Amino acid sequence: MEINQKQLEQVNDRIKALVKAESFYGKKLEEAGITEVHSAEDFKKLPFSEKNDLREAYPLGLMTAPESEIVRIHSSSGTTGTPVIIPYTAKDVDDWAIMFKRCYETAGITNMDRIQITPGYGLWTAGIGFQNGAEKLGAMVIPMGPGNTDKQLEMMQNLKSTVLCSTSSYALLLSEEIEKRGIKDKIHLKKGVIGSERWSAKMRERIATELGIELYDIYGLTEIYGPGIGINCKYNTGMHYWDDYLYLEIIDPKTGENVPDGEIGEIVITTLVKEGAPLIRYRTHDLSRIIPGECPCGSKFPRIDVIMGRTDDMMKIKGVNVFPKQIEEVLAEFKEISSEYQIRISHLDGKDTMRIYVESTGDVDFANLSKRIAERVKSRIGFTPIVKVVEIGVLPRSMKKTARVIDERYQ
Ligand code: ZN
C-alpha cells in the first residue's frame, strides 16, 4: 500500500518538527541528509528506526515537543537493560483515546457496556490505554489491573461486567477458573478485547467457547501510542488499523525492501501526527501481512493479518526456517489436545532436536497420538519432531506472556 500525498505531507511536517527540536531522530535524519520527501520513492529512502536507537535516546532524547506541552511519559520494558521512554503531549493522549474508542466501536462495544480492565497500570501503556478509550466511549470502566483472580471474579459477577480486556493467557486462566468454580451462569461477559500476545486459533476458540463470548484482537505497542492502533471487526478478517494516524509498511526483514500486499513480512510504522515522540519507519519486528481488498463490514480502514510472530521467533532448526505459528496451526487440527503447548529445541550429539509438549484433554492412546502429531508436523515443516503428550494442566499457565518456545541450544 503506497503512501499517499496527504500522508507524505504529514511525514514532512513531522520531519520538520524532529529536525527543529534537534531530537535524537531529528539529528539522525540530518546526518542521513534527508529532510524532505516528495514521493513514495523518497519515502523509502528514509532510514529505519529501531528499538535500540530509542534506547540510546534514554532518558528524554526522543522528546520532540517543548517540555511545557509534555503531559506524560510511558516506558516500554526492555528485557535487557535500558528502557525506552516515550513522551506524550495532551494531543497525543487524546489521539490515542480516539483510536482506542474506534477499536471498541469496531468490536460493537457501546457506552452501555461495563468494561473490566485487567492489564497493568503504570509506566506501561496497557491498562491506561484501555481505560482512556473506554472513557472516551462513555462506557463504565472497572479498573482492576492484573492478578487477584478471586477479586476479579467477584467484581465480574457483582458488577455484571460485559467486556473483558486482558491478555490471552489471563483470559484462559479466568475461563478455566470460571469453569472450575461452576459460576458460568453468573458471568455476563459478551466480548473480550485481547491484546499484547500472540495466540493460537485453538486457544482463541477455547476461550470463546468456555466464556461464551466474542473475541477481538487489539494491536499496538508502547513506542507507537500503545494498544489501540488496530483491531478486528466482527467478520474477523484481520485487524483494521487507523491510517489517518499511522502509515504501515510490510518489509522483508532481511533486505529491508517492501513486499507486495498480501505477503508476510515485518510491520514498519510511521506516526503521521504524533507530537511528543514522532517515529519514522519504526521496525516493530512483528510479522504480519496487508490483507488486500475490502472487508465485508464496509470499513475503509485497511487491514493487517493477526500477528504471526516476531522476526526473532524465526528459528533455524536442522537448516530449516520454522515459525512457531506453523506448529500451532498443526496442533490446532487435533481435537484431543488442549491449546497449551511448549516447544523445546536442543542440540545434542551434533544434531538439533525439537521436542513438542502437548496436553491430552481426554482418554486417548498417548503413543498413537504423539506419532500422528509428529507425522503432521513433518509434512508441514519438513522434519520429524519428538512429540510428548502430557496430562491436562501440566504445562505452565502464566498471567503474563507465556514462553512457549524454549531454545536450549544457546543457553
Ligand atoms: Zn471489517
Coordinates of C-alpha atoms in Angstrom, one line a residue, residues 10-11 29 37 60 83 92 102 107 110 117 130-131 181 215 228 252 265 275-276 278 286 294 305 313 399:
Q10 CA 2.2 14.8 7.3
V11 CA 5.5 13.0 7.2
L29 CA 17.7 12.5 9.6
V37 CA 10.1 13.6 1.0
L60 CA 14.4 12.1 27.1
P83 CA 14.1 1.1 28.9
D92 CA -1.1 12.5 21.7
R102 CA -12.7 3.4 17.5
A107 CA -15.9 -4.5 18.2
T110 CA -21.0 0.8 23.4
I117 CA -9.7 -4.0 32.6
F130 CA -7.9 0.6 27.6
Q131 CA -9.2 3.0 30.3
R181 CA -15.9 -22.9 40.3
L215 CA -13.1 -12.2 20.9
G228 CA -5.5 0.5 20.3
D252 CA 11.3 -8.3 4.1
G265 CA 6.9 -9.6 6.4
E275 CA 3.9 15.3 18.6
G276 CA 5.8 14.1 21.8
P278 CA 7.2 11.0 16.3
D286 CA 6.1 -8.1 14.4
E294 CA -12.3 -4.6 1.1
D305 CA -3.5 -10.0 9.5
D313 CA 11.0 -16.0 16.6
M399 CA -0.7 -14.3 33.8

